[in-house]
């Protein structure tokens, strides 16, 4: 496909980004990534083993030469925690393209937008390329883009909830105003949710739990791959207008 996703100058054929948490094993995670056709995987720096050789290493199953690693700040509740975590990621693997998330509380895992914006400004000054998890608020999305974030990642619904896209109007507003990629992050539960996100004009979808906690993660990963492609194709094709009444497929004039 010539329709490629471009983030911070990097090109990707796949518009589906998957996570590396909650899987029964790294081997299953790798199998799901292959089925999904993913080229980028997000990695919780504070939770995933990247360096302890006495335990299974993620890098032994998901080759960093094949997949773009996207270190994230899952589990961080202040700007300072997030910045420190991503500095460690840079030291450990030289990663500059990162996913920033600063959470407000344990119950909802909703983003703390004030802290997120503060952290984004500081990280960008340090040379990081920041993809940012945020609320579906078009105002904050614009502020994050204005400070230099290379991708805006509004939630579809709460992390791990599987509730789907709860506010399509706001997602669409963010898509319309943004000059950088918009990637729905969090809340996708099944393939139709991914397709809806893409039909709204989003540039990609990031998911973890929807695949990892499916009864058959590999099959779900494959379903998500097709859903993202179908949703993107439908968006580019341009859907028919909705009408209040029936409109026959064949003309009524000249009937026999």
CSV table of C-alpha atoms in Angstrom, one decimal:
chain,number,residue,atom,x,y,z
A,1,UNK,CA,0.0,0.0,0.0
A,2,UNK,CA,1.2,3.5,-0.9
A,3,UNK,CA,-1.0,5.0,1.9
A,4,UNK,CA,1.6,4.9,4.7
A,5,UNK,CA,1.6,6.2,8.3
A,6,UNK,CA,4.3,8.7,8.9
A,7,UNK,CA,5.3,9.6,12.5
A,8,UNK,CA,8.2,11.9,13.2
A,9,UNK,CA,9.6,11.1,9.8
A,10,UNK,CA,9.3,7.3,10.2
A,11,UNK,CA,7.1,5.5,7.7
A,12,UNK,CA,5.0,2.5,8.5
A,13,UNK,CA,2.8,0.3,6.3
A,14,UNK,CA,0.7,-0.9,9.3
A,15,UNK,CA,-1.6,1.5,11.1
A,16,UNK,CA,-2.1,-0.9,14.0
A,17,UNK,CA,0.2,-0.6,17.1
A,18,UNK,CA,0.0,-3.2,19.7
A,19,UNK,CA,1.2,-3.5,23.3
A,20,UNK,CA,3.4,-5.9,25.2
A,21,UNK,CA,1.5,-6.4,28.5
A,22,UNK,CA,-1.0,-8.9,29.9
A,23,UNK,CA,0.0,-11.7,27.5
A,24,UNK,CA,0.5,-15.2,29.0
A,25,UNK,CA,4.0,-15.2,27.5
A,26,UNK,CA,6.4,-13.2,25.3
A,27,UNK,CA,6.1,-16.0,22.8
A,28,UNK,CA,2.3,-15.5,22.5
A,29,UNK,CA,2.9,-11.7,22.3
A,30,UNK,CA,5.3,-12.2,19.4
A,31,UNK,CA,2.8,-14.5,17.6
A,32,UNK,CA,0.1,-11.9,18.0
A,33,UNK,CA,2.3,-9.2,16.7
A,34,UNK,CA,3.0,-11.2,13.6
A,35,UNK,CA,-0.7,-11.9,13.0
A,36,UNK,CA,-1.5,-8.2,13.5
A,37,UNK,CA,1.1,-7.2,10.9
A,38,UNK,CA,2.3,-4.6,13.4
A,39,UNK,CA,5.5,-2.7,12.9
A,40,UNK,CA,5.5,-0.8,16.2
A,41,UNK,CA,5.0,-2.2,19.7
A,42,UNK,CA,4.6,-0.1,22.8
A,43,UNK,CA,6.7,-1.1,25.9
A,44,UNK,CA,5.9,-0.2,29.5
A,45,UNK,CA,9.5,0.7,30.6
A,46,UNK,CA,8.6,0.3,34.3
A,47,UNK,CA,7.0,-3.2,33.8
A,48,UNK,CA,8.6,-5.0,30.9
A,49,UNK,CA,11.9,-6.8,31.3
A,50,UNK,CA,14.5,-5.4,28.8
A,51,UNK,CA,17.8,-6.0,30.6
A,52,UNK,CA,17.6,-8.8,33.3
A,53,UNK,CA,19.2,-11.8,31.5
A,54,UNK,CA,18.2,-14.1,34.4
A,55,UNK,CA,14.5,-13.8,33.2
A,56,UNK,CA,12.9,-14.0,29.7
A,57,UNK,CA,13.7,-10.8,27.7
A,58,UNK,CA,11.1,-9.1,25.5
A,59,UNK,CA,13.8,-8.3,22.9
A,60,UNK,CA,14.5,-12.1,22.4
A,61,UNK,CA,10.9,-12.5,21.1
A,62,UNK,CA,10.2,-9.2,19.5
A,63,UNK,CA,13.3,-8.2,17.6
A,64,UNK,CA,14.0,-4.4,17.9
A,65,UNK,CA,15.4,-4.6,14.4
A,66,UNK,CA,12.0,-5.8,13.1
A,67,UNK,CA,9.7,-3.8,15.3
A,68,UNK,CA,9.9,-0.1,16.3
A,69,UNK,CA,9.9,-0.1,20.1
A,70,UNK,CA,7.8,2.7,21.6
A,71,UNK,CA,8.7,3.1,25.3
A,72,UNK,CA,5.8,4.4,27.3
A,73,UNK,CA,5.3,5.8,30.8
A,74,UNK,CA,2.5,3.5,32.0
A,75,UNK,CA,2.2,3.7,35.8
A,76,UNK,CA,3.4,7.3,36.0
A,77,UNK,CA,1.2,9.8,37.9
A,78,UNK,CA,3.4,12.9,37.8
A,79,UNK,CA,5.4,14.7,35.1
A,80,UNK,CA,8.6,14.0,37.0
A,81,UNK,CA,8.0,10.2,37.1
A,82,UNK,CA,7.3,10.2,33.4
A,83,UNK,CA,10.4,12.2,32.5
A,84,UNK,CA,12.6,10.1,34.6
A,85,UNK,CA,11.2,6.9,33.1
A,86,UNK,CA,11.8,8.1,29.5
A,87,UNK,CA,15.3,9.2,30.3
A,88,UNK,CA,16.0,5.7,31.5
A,89,UNK,CA,14.6,4.3,28.3
A,90,UNK,CA,16.9,6.6,26.3
A,91,UNK,CA,19.9,5.4,28.3
A,92,UNK,CA,18.8,1.7,28.0
A,93,UNK,CA,18.1,1.5,24.3
A,94,UNK,CA,18.8,4.9,22.8
A,95,UNK,CA,15.0,5.4,22.2
A,96,UNK,CA,13.9,9.0,21.3
A,97,UNK,CA,10.5,8.2,19.9
A,98,UNK,CA,8.3,7.7,23.0
A,99,UNK,CA,4.8,7.5,24.2
A,100,UNK,CA,3.9,9.9,27.1
A,101,UNK,CA,1.1,9.1,29.5
A,102,UNK,CA,0.6,10.7,32.9
A,103,UNK,CA,-2.3,9.3,34.7
A,104,UNK,CA,-4.6,11.0,37.2
A,105,UNK,CA,-5.7,8.1,39.4
A,106,UNK,CA,-5.6,4.3,39.8
A,107,UNK,CA,-9.4,3.8,39.4
A,108,UNK,CA,-9.9,5.4,36.0
A,109,UNK,CA,-6.4,5.6,34.6
A,110,UNK,CA,-7.6,8.8,33.0
A,111,UNK,CA,-4.9,11.2,31.8
A,112,UNK,CA,-3.9,14.1,34.0
A,113,UNK,CA,-3.8,16.7,31.2
A,114,UNK,CA,-2.1,19.5,33.1
A,115,UNK,CA,0.7,17.1,34.1
A,116,UNK,CA,0.8,15.6,30.6
A,117,UNK,CA,1.2,19.0,28.9
A,118,UNK,CA,4.0,20.0,31.4
A,119,UNK,CA,5.9,16.8,30.8
A,120,UNK,CA,5.5,17.0,27.0
A,121,UNK,CA,7.1,20.5,27.0
A,122,UNK,CA,10.1,19.3,29.0
A,123,UNK,CA,10.6,16.1,27.0
A,124,UNK,CA,10.5,17.9,23.7
A,125,UNK,CA,13.1,20.4,24.9
A,126,UNK,CA,15.3,17.4,25.7
A,127,UNK,CA,15.0,16.2,22.1
A,128,UNK,CA,12.4,13.4,22.6
A,129,UNK,CA,9.8,12.8,19.9
A,130,UNK,CA,6.6,12.6,21.9
A,131,UNK,CA,3.5,10.6,21.0
A,132,UNK,CA,1.1,11.6,23.7
A,133,UNK,CA,-1.9,9.8,25.3
A,134,UNK,CA,-4.6,12.3,26.1
A,135,UNK,CA,-8.2,12.9,26.8
A,136,UNK,CA,-10.6,13.4,23.9
A,137,UNK,CA,-10.6,17.1,24.5
A,138,UNK,CA,-9.9,19.0,21.3
A,139,UNK,CA,-8.5,22.0,23.2
A,140,UNK,CA,-5.8,20.0,25.0
A,141,UNK,CA,-5.1,18.1,21.8
A,142,UNK,CA,-4.4,21.3,20.0
A,143,UNK,CA,-2.2,22.6,22.9
A,144,UNK,CA,-0.2,19.3,22.8
A,145,UNK,CA,0.3,19.6,19.1
A,146,UNK,CA,1.3,23.3,19.4
A,147,UNK,CA,4.1,22.4,21.9
A,148,UNK,CA,5.6,19.9,19.4
A,149,UNK,CA,4.1,16.5,20.0
A,150,UNK,CA,4.5,14.3,16.9
A,151,UNK,CA,1.3,12.3,17.4
A,152,UNK,CA,-1.9,12.9,19.3
A,153,UNK,CA,-3.4,9.8,21.0
A,154,UNK,CA,-6.9,10.5,22.4
A,155,UNK,CA,-8.6,7.7,24.4
A,156,UNK,CA,-11.5,5.9,22.8
A,157,UNK,CA,-12.6,5.0,26.4
A,158,UNK,CA,-10.9,4.1,29.6
A,159,UNK,CA,-7.7,2.0,29.4
A,160,UNK,CA,-8.5,-1.8,29.4
A,161,UNK,CA,-12.3,-1.2,29.5
A,162,UNK,CA,-13.2,-2.5,26.0
A,163,UNK,CA,-16.0,0.1,25.9
A,164,UNK,CA,-15.1,1.2,22.4
A,165,UNK,CA,-15.3,4.8,21.0
A,166,UNK,CA,-17.6,6.6,23.4
A,167,UNK,CA,-17.2,10.1,22.0
A,168,UNK,CA,-16.9,9.9,18.2
A,169,UNK,CA,-17.8,13.6,17.8
A,170,UNK,CA,-14.7,14.8,19.8
A,171,UNK,CA,-12.4,12.3,18.1
A,172,UNK,CA,-13.6,13.6,14.7
A,173,UNK,CA,-13.0,17.2,15.9
A,174,UNK,CA,-9.4,16.3,16.9
A,175,UNK,CA,-8.8,14.6,13.5
A,176,UNK,CA,-10.1,17.7,11.6
A,177,UNK,CA,-7.9,20.1,13.4
A,178,UNK,CA,-4.7,18.1,13.7
A,179,UNK,CA,-1.7,18.3,11.3
A,180,UNK,CA,0.1,15.4,13.0
A,181,UNK,CA,-1.2,11.8,13.1
A,182,UNK,CA,-4.1,11.0,15.4
A,183,UNK,CA,-4.1,7.6,16.9
A,184,UNK,CA,-6.9,6.2,19.1
A,185,UNK,CA,-5.3,4.8,22.2
A,186,UNK,CA,-7.3,2.9,24.8
A,187,UNK,CA,-10.8,1.4,25.0
A,188,UNK,CA,-10.9,-0.7,21.9
A,189,UNK,CA,-12.6,-4.0,22.6
A,190,UNK,CA,-13.2,-5.7,19.3
A,191,UNK,CA,-12.6,-5.3,15.6
A,192,UNK,CA,-15.7,-3.1,15.0
A,193,UNK,CA,-14.3,-0.5,17.5
A,194,UNK,CA,-11.0,-0.4,15.5
A,195,UNK,CA,-12.9,0.0,12.2
A,196,UNK,CA,-15.0,2.9,13.7
A,197,UNK,CA,-11.9,4.7,14.8
A,198,UNK,CA,-10.4,4.5,11.3
A,199,UNK,CA,-13.7,5.5,9.7
A,200,UNK,CA,-13.6,8.6,11.7
A,201,UNK,CA,-10.3,9.5,10.0
A,202,UNK,CA,-7.8,8.5,12.6
A,203,UNK,CA,-4.4,7.6,11.3
A,204,UNK,CA,-4.0,4.5,13.4
A,205,UNK,CA,-5.1,2.6,16.5
A,206,UNK,CA,-3.1,1.4,19.5
A,207,UNK,CA,-4.4,-1.5,21.6
A,208,UNK,CA,-3.2,-4.0,24.1
A,209,UNK,CA,-6.0,-5.6,26.3
A,210,UNK,CA,-8.3,-6.2,23.3
A,211,UNK,CA,-5.8,-8.7,21.9
A,212,UNK,CA,-4.0,-9.9,25.0
A,213,UNK,CA,-7.2,-10.8,26.9
A,214,UNK,CA,-9.1,-12.3,23.9
A,215,UNK,CA,-9.9,-16.0,24.2
A,216,UNK,CA,-7.7,-16.4,21.1
A,217,UNK,CA,-5.2,-13.5,21.0
A,218,UNK,CA,-3.7,-14.5,17.7
A,219,UNK,CA,-7.0,-14.7,15.9
A,220,UNK,CA,-8.1,-11.4,17.5
A,221,UNK,CA,-4.8,-9.8,16.3
A,222,UNK,CA,-5.6,-11.0,12.8
A,223,UNK,CA,-9.1,-9.6,13.0
A,224,UNK,CA,-7.8,-6.2,14.2
A,225,UNK,CA,-5.4,-6.1,11.3
A,226,UNK,CA,-8.3,-6.5,8.8
A,227,UNK,CA,-10.5,-4.1,10.7
A,228,UNK,CA,-7.9,-1.3,10.7
A,229,UNK,CA,-7.3,-1.8,6.9
A,230,UNK,CA,-11.1,-1.9,6.2
A,231,UNK,CA,-11.8,1.2,8.3
A,232,UNK,CA,-9.0,3.1,6.6
A,233,UNK,CA,-10.2,2.1,3.1
A,234,UNK,CA,-13.8,3.1,4.0
A,235,UNK,CA,-12.7,6.5,5.2
A,236,UNK,CA,-10.6,7.1,2.0
A,237,UNK,CA,-13.5,5.9,-0.2
A,238,UNK,CA,-15.9,8.4,1.4
A,239,UNK,CA,-19.1,6.9,2.7
A,240,UNK,CA,-22.5,7.6,1.2
A,241,UNK,CA,-24.7,10.3,2.7
A,242,UNK,CA,-27.2,9.2,5.3
A,243,UNK,CA,-30.8,9.8,4.2
A,244,UNK,CA,-34.1,10.0,6.0
A,245,UNK,CA,-36.0,7.9,3.5
A,246,UNK,CA,-35.4,5.0,1.1
A,247,UNK,CA,-33.7,5.6,-2.2
A,248,UNK,CA,-34.0,2.7,-4.7
A,249,UNK,CA,-30.9,1.2,-6.2
A,250,UNK,CA,-32.5,1.2,-9.6
A,251,UNK,CA,-34.4,4.1,-11.2
A,252,UNK,CA,-38.2,3.9,-11.0
A,253,UNK,CA,-38.6,5.7,-14.4
A,254,UNK,CA,-39.0,3.5,-17.5
A,255,UNK,CA,-40.2,0.4,-15.7
A,256,UNK,CA,-41.7,-2.3,-17.9
